[in-house]
CSV table of C-alpha atoms in Angstrom, one decimal:
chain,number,residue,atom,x,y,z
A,163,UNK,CA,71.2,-15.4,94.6
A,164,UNK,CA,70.4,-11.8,92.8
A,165,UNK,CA,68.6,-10.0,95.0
A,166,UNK,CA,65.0,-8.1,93.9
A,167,UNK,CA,66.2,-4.2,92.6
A,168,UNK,CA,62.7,-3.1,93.5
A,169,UNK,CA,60.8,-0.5,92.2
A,170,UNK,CA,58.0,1.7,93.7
A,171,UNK,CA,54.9,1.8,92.6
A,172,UNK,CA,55.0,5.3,90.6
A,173,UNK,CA,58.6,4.3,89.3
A,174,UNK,CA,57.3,1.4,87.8
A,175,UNK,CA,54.3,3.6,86.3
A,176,UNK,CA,56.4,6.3,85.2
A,177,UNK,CA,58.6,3.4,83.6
A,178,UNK,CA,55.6,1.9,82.1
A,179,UNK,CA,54.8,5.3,80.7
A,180,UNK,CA,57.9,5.6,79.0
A,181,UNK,CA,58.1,2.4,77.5
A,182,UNK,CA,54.5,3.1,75.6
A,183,UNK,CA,55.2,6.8,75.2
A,184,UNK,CA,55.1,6.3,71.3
A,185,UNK,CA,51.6,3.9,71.1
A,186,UNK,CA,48.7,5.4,69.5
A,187,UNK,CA,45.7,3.5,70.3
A,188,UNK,CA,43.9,3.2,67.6
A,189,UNK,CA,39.9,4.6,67.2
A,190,UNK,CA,37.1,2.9,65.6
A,191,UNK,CA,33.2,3.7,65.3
A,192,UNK,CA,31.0,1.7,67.0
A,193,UNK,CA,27.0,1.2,67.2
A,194,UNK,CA,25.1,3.2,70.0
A,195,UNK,CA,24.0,-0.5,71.5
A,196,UNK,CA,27.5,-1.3,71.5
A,197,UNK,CA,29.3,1.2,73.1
A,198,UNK,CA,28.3,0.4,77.0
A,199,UNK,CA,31.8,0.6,78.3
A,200,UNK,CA,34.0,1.6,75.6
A,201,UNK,CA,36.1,4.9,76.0
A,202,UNK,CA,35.1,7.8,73.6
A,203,UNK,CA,37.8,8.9,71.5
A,204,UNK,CA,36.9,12.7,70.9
A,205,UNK,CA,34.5,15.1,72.3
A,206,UNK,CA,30.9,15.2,71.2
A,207,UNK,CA,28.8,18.4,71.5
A,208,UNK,CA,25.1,18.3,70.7
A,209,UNK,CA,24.0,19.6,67.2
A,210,UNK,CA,20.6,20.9,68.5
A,211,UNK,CA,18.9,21.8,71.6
A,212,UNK,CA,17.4,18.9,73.5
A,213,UNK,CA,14.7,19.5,74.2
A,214,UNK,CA,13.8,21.0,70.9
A,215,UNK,CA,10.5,22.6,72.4
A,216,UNK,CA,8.4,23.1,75.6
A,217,UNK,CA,7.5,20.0,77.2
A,218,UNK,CA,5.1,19.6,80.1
A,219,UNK,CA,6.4,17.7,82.9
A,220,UNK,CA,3.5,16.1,83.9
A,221,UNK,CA,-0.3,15.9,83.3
A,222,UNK,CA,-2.5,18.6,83.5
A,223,UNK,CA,-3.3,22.4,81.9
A,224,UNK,CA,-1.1,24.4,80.1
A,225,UNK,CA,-1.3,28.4,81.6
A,226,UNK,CA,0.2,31.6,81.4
A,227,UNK,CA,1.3,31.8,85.1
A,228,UNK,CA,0.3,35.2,86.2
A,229,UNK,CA,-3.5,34.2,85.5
A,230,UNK,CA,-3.2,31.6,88.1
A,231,UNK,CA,-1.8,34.0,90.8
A,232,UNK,CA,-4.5,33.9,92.7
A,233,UNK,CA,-5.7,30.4,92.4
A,234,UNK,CA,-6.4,28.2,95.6
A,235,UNK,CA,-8.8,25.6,97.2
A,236,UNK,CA,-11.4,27.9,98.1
A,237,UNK,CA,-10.7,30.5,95.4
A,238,UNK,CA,-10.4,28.6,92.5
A,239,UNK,CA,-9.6,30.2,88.9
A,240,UNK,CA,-11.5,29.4,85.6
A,241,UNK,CA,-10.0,29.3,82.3
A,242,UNK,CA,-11.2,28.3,79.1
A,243,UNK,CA,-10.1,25.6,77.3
A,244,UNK,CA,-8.5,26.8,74.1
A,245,UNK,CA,-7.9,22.9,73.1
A,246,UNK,CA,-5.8,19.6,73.8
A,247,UNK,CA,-1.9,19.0,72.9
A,248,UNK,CA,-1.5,15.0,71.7
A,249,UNK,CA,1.2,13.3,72.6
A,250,UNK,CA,3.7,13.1,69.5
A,251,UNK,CA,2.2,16.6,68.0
A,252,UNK,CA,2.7,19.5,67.8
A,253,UNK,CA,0.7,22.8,69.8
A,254,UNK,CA,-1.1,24.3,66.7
A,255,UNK,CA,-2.2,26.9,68.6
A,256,UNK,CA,-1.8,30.1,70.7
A,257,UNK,CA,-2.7,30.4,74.3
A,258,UNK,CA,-4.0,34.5,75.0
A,259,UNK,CA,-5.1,35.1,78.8
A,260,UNK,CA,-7.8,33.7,80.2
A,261,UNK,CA,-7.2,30.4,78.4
A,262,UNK,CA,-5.8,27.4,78.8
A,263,UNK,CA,-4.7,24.0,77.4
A,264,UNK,CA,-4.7,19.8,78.1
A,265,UNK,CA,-1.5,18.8,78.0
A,266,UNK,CA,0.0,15.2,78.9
A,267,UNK,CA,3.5,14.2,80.7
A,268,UNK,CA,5.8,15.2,77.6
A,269,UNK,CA,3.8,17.0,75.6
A,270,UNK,CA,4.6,20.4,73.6
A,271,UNK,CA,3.1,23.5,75.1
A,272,UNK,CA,1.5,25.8,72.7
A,273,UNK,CA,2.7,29.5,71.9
A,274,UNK,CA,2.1,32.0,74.8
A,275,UNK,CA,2.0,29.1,77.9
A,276,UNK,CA,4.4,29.5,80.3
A,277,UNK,CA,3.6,26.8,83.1
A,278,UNK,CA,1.2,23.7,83.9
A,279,UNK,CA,-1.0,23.0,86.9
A,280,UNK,CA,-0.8,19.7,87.5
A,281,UNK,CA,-4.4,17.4,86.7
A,282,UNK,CA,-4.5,16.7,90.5
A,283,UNK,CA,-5.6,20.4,91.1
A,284,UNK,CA,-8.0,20.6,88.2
A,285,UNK,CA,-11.0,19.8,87.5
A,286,UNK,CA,-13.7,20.1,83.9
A,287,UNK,CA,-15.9,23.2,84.3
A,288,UNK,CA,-19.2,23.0,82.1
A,289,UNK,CA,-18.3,23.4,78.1
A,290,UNK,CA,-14.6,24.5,77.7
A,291,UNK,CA,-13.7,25.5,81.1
A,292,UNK,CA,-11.4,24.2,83.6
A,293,UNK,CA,-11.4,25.5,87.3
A,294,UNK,CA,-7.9,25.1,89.0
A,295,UNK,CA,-7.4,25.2,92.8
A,296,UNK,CA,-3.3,26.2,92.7
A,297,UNK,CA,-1.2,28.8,91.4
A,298,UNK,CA,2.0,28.0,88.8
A,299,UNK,CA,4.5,30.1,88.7
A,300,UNK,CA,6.5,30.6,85.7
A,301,UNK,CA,7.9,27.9,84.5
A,302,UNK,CA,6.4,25.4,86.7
A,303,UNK,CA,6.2,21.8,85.5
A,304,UNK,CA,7.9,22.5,82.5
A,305,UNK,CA,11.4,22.1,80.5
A,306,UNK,CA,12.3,24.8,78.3
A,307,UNK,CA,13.6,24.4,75.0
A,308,UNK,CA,17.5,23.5,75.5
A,309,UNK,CA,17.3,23.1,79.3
A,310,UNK,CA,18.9,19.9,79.0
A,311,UNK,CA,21.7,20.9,76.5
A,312,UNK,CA,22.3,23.4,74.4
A,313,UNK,CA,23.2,23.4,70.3
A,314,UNK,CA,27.2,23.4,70.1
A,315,UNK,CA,27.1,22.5,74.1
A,316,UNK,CA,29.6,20.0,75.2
A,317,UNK,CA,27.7,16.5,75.7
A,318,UNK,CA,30.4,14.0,76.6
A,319,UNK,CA,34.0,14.6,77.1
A,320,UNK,CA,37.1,12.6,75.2
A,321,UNK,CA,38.3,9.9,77.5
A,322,UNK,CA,34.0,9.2,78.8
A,323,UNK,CA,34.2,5.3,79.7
A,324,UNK,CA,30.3,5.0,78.5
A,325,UNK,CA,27.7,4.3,81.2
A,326,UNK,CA,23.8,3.6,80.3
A,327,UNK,CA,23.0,7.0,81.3
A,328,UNK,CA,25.4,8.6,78.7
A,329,UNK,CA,24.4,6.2,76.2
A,330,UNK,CA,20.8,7.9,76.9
A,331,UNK,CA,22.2,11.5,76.7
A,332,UNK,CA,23.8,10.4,72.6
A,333,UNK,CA,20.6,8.5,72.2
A,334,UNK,CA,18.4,12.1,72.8
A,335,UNK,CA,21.2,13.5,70.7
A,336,UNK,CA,20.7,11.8,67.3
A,337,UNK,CA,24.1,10.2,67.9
A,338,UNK,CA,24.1,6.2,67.2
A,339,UNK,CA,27.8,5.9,65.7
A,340,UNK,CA,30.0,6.6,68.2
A,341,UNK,CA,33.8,6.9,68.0
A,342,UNK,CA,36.0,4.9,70.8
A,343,UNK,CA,39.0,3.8,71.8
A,344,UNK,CA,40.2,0.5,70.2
A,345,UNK,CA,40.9,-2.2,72.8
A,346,UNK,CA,44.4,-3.1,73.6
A,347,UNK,CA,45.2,-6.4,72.7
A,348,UNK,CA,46.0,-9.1,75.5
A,349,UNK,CA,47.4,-12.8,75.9
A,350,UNK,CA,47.6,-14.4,79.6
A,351,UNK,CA,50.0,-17.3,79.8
A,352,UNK,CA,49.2,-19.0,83.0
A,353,UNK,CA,52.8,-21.1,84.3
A,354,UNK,CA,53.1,-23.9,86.6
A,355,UNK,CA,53.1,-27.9,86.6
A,356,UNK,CA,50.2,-28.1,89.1
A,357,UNK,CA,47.6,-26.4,87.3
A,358,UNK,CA,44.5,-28.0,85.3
A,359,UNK,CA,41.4,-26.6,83.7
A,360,UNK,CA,38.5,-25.7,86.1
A,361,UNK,CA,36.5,-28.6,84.6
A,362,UNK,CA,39.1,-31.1,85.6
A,363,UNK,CA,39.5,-33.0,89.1
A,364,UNK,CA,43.0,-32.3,90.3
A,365,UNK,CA,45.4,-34.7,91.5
A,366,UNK,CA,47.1,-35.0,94.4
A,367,UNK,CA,49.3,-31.9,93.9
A,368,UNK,CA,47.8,-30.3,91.6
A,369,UNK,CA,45.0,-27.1,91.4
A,370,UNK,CA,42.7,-25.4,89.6
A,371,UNK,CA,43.7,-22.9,87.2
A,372,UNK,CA,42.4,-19.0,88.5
A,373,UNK,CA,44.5,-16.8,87.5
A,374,UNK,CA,43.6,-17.3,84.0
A,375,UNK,CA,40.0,-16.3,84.4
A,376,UNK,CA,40.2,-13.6,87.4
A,377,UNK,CA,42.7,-12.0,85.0
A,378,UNK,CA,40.9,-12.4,81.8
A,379,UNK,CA,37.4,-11.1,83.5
A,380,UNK,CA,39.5,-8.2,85.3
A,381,UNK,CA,40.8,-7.1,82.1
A,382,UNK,CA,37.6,-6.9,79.8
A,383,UNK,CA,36.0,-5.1,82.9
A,384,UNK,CA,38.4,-2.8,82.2
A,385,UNK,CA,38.5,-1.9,78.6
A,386,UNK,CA,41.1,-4.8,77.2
A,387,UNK,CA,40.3,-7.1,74.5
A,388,UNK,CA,41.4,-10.6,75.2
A,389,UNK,CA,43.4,-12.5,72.0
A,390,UNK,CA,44.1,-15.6,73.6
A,391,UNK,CA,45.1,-17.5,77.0
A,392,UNK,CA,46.7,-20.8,78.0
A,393,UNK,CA,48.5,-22.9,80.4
A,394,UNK,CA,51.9,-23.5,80.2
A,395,UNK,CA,54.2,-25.8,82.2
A,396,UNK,CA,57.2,-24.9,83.9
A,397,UNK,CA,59.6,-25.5,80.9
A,398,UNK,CA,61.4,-22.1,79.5
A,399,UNK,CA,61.1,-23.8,76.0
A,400,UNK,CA,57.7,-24.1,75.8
A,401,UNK,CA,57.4,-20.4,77.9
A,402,UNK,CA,59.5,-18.8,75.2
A,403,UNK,CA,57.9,-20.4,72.1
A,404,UNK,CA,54.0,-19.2,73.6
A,405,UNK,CA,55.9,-15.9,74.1
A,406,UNK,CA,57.1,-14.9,71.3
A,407,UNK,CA,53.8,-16.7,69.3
A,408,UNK,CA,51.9,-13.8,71.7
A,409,UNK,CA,54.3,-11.1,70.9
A,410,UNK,CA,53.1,-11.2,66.9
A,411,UNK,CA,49.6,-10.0,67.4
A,412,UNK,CA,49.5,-8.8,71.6
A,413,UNK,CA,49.9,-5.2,72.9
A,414,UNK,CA,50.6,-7.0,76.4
A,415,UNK,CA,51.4,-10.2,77.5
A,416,UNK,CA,50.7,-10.9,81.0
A,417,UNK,CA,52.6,-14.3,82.3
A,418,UNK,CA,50.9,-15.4,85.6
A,419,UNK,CA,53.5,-17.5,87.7
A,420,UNK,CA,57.2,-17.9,87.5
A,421,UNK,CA,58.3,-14.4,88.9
A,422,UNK,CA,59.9,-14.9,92.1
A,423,UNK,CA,63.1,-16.6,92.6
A,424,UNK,CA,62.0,-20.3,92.6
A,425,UNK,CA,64.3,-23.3,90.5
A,426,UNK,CA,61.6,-23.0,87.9
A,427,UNK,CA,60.4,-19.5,88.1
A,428,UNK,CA,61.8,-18.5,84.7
A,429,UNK,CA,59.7,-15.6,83.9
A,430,UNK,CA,62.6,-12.9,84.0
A,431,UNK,CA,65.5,-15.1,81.9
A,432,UNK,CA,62.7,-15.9,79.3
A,433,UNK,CA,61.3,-11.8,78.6
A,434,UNK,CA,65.1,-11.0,78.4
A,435,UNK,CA,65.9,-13.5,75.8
A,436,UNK,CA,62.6,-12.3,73.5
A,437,UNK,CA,63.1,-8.8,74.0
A,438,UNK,CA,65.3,-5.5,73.6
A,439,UNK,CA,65.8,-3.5,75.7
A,440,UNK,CA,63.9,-6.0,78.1
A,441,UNK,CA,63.1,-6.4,81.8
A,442,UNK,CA,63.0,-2.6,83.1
A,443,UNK,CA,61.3,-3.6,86.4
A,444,UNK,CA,62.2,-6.7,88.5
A,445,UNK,CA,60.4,-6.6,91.8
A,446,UNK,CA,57.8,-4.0,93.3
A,447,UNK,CA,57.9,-2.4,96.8
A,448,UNK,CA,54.3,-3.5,97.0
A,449,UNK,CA,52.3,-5.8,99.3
A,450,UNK,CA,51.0,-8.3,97.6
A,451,UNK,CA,53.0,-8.2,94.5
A,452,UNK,CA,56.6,-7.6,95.0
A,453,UNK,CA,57.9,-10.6,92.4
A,454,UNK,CA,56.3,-8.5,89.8
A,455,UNK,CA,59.0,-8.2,86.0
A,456,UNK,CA,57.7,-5.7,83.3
A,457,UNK,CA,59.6,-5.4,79.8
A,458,UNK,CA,59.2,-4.1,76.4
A,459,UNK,CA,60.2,-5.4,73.1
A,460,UNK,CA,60.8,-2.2,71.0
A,461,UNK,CA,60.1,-4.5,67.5
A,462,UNK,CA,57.2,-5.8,68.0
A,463,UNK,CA,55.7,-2.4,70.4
A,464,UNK,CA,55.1,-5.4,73.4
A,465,UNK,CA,54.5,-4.8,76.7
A,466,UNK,CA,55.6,-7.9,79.0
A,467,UNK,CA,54.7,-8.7,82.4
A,468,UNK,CA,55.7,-11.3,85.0
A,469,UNK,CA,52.6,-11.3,87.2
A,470,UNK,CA,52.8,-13.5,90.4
A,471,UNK,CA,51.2,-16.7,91.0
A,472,UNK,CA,49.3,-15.6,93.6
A,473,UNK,CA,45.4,-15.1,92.3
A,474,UNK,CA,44.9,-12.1,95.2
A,475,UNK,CA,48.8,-10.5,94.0
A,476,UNK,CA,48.3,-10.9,90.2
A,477,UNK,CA,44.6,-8.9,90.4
A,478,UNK,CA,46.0,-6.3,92.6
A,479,UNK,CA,49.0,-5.6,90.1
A,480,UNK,CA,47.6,-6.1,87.0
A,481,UNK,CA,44.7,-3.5,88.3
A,482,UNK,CA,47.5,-1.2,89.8
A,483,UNK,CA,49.4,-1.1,86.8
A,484,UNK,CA,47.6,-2.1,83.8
A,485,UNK,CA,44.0,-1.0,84.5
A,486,UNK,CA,45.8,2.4,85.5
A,487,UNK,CA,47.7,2.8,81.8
A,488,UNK,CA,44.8,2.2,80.2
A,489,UNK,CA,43.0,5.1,82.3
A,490,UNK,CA,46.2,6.9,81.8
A,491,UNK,CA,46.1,6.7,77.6
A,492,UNK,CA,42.9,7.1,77.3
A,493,UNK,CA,42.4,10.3,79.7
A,494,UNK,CA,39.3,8.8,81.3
A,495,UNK,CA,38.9,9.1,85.3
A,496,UNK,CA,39.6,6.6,87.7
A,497,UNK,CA,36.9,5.4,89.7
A,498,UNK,CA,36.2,7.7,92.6
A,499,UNK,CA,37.6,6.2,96.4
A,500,UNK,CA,35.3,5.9,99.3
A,501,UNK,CA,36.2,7.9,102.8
A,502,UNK,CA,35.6,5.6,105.5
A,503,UNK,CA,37.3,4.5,109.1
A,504,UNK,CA,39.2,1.4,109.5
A,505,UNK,CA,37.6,-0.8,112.2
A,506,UNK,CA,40.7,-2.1,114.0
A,507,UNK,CA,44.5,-1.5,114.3
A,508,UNK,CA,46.2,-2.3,111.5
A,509,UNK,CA,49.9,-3.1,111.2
A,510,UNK,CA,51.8,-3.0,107.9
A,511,UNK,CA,54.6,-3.3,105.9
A,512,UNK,CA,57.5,-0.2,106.4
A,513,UNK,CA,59.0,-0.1,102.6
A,514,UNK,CA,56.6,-1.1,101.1
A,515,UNK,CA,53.2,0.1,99.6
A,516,UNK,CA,50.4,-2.3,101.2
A,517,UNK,CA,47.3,-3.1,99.5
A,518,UNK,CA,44.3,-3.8,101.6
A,519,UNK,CA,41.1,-5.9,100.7
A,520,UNK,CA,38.4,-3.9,102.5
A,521,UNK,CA,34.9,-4.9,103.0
A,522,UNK,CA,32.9,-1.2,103.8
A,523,UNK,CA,29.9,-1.3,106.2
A,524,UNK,CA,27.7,1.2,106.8
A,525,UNK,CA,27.5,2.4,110.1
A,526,UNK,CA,25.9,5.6,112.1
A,527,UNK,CA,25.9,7.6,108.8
A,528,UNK,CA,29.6,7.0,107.8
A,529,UNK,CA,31.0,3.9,106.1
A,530,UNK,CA,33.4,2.0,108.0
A,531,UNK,CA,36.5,-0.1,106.1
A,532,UNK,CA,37.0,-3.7,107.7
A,533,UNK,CA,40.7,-5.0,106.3
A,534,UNK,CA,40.2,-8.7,105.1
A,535,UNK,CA,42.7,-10.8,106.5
A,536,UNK,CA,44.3,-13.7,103.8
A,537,UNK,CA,47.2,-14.9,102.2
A,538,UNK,CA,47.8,-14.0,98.7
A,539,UNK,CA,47.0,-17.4,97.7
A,540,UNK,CA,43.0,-17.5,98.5
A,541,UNK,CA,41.1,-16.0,95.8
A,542,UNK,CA,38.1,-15.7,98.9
A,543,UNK,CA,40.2,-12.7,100.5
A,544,UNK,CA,39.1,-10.8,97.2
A,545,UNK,CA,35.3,-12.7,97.3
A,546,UNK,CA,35.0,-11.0,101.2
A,547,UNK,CA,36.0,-7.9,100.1
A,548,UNK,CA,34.0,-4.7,97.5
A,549,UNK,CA,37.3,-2.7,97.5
A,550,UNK,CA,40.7,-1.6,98.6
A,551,UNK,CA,43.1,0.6,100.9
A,552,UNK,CA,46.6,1.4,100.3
A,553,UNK,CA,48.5,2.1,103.0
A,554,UNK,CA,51.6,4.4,102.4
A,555,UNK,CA,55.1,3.0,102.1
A,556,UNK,CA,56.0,5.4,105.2
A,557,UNK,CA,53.6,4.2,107.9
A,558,UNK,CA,54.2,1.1,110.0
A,559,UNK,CA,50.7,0.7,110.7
A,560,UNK,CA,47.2,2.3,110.6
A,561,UNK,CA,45.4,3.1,114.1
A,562,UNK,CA,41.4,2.0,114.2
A,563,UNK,CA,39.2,5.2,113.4
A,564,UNK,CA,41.9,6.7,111.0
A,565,UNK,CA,40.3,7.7,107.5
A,566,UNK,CA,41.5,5.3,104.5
A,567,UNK,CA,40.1,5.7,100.7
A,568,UNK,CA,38.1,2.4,99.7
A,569,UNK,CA,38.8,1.7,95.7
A,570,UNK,CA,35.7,0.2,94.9
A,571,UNK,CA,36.5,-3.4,92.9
């Protein structure tokens, strides 16, 4: 039997870099209300100063600060009211001292105001007057012109995955075409006799299918664009035809099942019969995941993977390895890791790169990371868990109270 030549982790990515090294990805322009998620393509600076004036802050009286200096509760100062700012309009006139002005939460303060006392501390004074019971000082309550960004300032950076806030910050910007990142392009061929749609009772001996929708979900969480999935039985025939039907029109095909080195586990013989140069990795020094194959087909620019059967092994690698090229080509950030202290003793794997599913608790001002024990087969060990821990290939084991990094699911 041929044994597993396995890879490490970074060999395998440094491997998978190579083989993709000449991809482009392409770039399209998308609508502001579509672009939660997508990865910007280039960097986008703002074209004006946001804001574009002076805008109050809250309710109350426009002022120039040094004639509130010596305002307080029992020695109040009293202004006159040069006028009242509308909402949506602009100040139309200019504040001298002595005076001041209404304003409302967003509104434009006029030429010559400087600060707001807030409504709270204010109160009408006969015709035209307003007595005010607390200092401002300058620039109080207020956002000057450009605080929030400058004209020609760099808004978002190249490689942003888009949250809502950012989609706020292009909104205020006048921006509602925005270019991205295309997807890439993915089929997931699910192998095995035994499995049967979600909808369908199983026989005795047979299962529900999982991988096919864990994967598929994991994958458009994380920037891919899903062409097509299906079951296929364990015949390398009917593997080989879906295969190369995939290849046509997918950047990556991921095959879930057939990997290891079972009678029908035909994963490997099938990629190297599609393919040139082929199967480049064939078995990872990871726990879960070590039946993992990745190829490349140089004609068609496909990216092949032998994922194992396992629902908890074929998430871990695919996020591992995929999730991370995708990071990788498109220069945005990996979600940041949370510090926190394993609860118990923890033995691992020596060799091998272990991946923990961590549940983190919060406990006397620190988070604390509690493994979740499960075979590789029960989709629950991920369920129980909101993240990760890797333990290093070096270490034999992790004592309780030692500091692990929590990748957040």
């Amino acid at each position: 039997m041929e044994l597993f030549k396995v890879d490490s982790l970074e060999q395998a990515r440094q491997k998978l870099l190579r083989a993709v090294k000449d991809w482009m990805l392409p770039t399209e322009t998308v609508n502001l209300e579509s672009s939660l998620g997508r990865c910007l393509a280039v960097d986008l600076f703002s074209t004006f100063n946001i804001p574009a004036f002076r805008r109050s802050t809250v309710d109350g009286y426009a002022v120039i600060a040094k004639d509130t200096t010596a305002a307080g509760e029992s020695i109040p100062v009293i202004l006159s009211v040069k006028g009242k700012v509308e909402m949506g309009e602009a100040a139309d006139f200019v504040l001298k001292s002595g005076e001041c002005a209404e304003v409302p939460t967003g509104g434009m303060l006029p030429e010559g105001a400087d600060a707001v006392v807030m409504v709270e501390y204010s109160e009408p004074f006969g015709r035209n007057k307003a007595v005010l019971y607390q200092s401002a000082a300058n620039g109080e309550n207020a956002v000057q012109i450009g605080e929030d960004v400058r004209e020609g300032e760099l808004l978002l950076k190249q490689g942003k995955r888009l949250l809502p806030q950012d989609i706020g910050a292009l909104a205020a910007a006048g921006i509602t075409r925005v270019p991205v990142y295309g997807r890439p392009t993915l089929t997931i061929l699910s192998t095995g006799d035994e499995l049967v749609i979600p909808d369908q009772k199983p026989l005795p001996g047979q299962i529900r299918d999982i991988n096919t929708y864990a994967l598929k979900t994991l994958a458009e969480k994380n920037g891919f664009e899903i062409l097509h999935t299906a079951i296929i039985p364990d015949s390398e025939e009917t593997l080989e035809h879906a295969l190369l039907s995939a290849m046509q029109n997918s950047d990556i095909v991921a095959i879930s099942g057939g990997s290891s080195q079972g009678e029908k586990d035909a994963t490997r013989a099938v990629i190297e019969r599609v393919s040139v140069p082929g199967v480049f990795t064939h078995g990872l020094a990871l726990k879960p995941g070590k039946p993992t194959i990745i190829g490349y087909d140089e004609a068609s620019r496909t990216l092949l993977a032998g994922l194992p059967g396992h629902p908890v092994s074929a998430m871990m690698v695919f996020e591992l390895l995929f999730s991370w090229l995708l990071h990788e080509m498109t220069g945005s950030e990996m979600p940041p890791a949370v510090p926190a202290r394993i609860s118990c003793n923890l033995a691992s794997s020596p060799g091998r790169l272990t991946c923990w599913p961590a549940k983190l608790k919060w406990m006397d001002f620190a988070y604390t990371a509690e493994p979740i024990f499960g075979k590789a087969g029960l989709i629950t060990t991920l369920t129980k868990a909101n993240g990760y821990f890797i333990v290093d290939r070096n270490r034999e084991g992790l004592l309780e109270g030692e500091i692990v990094l929590v990748h957040l699911f």
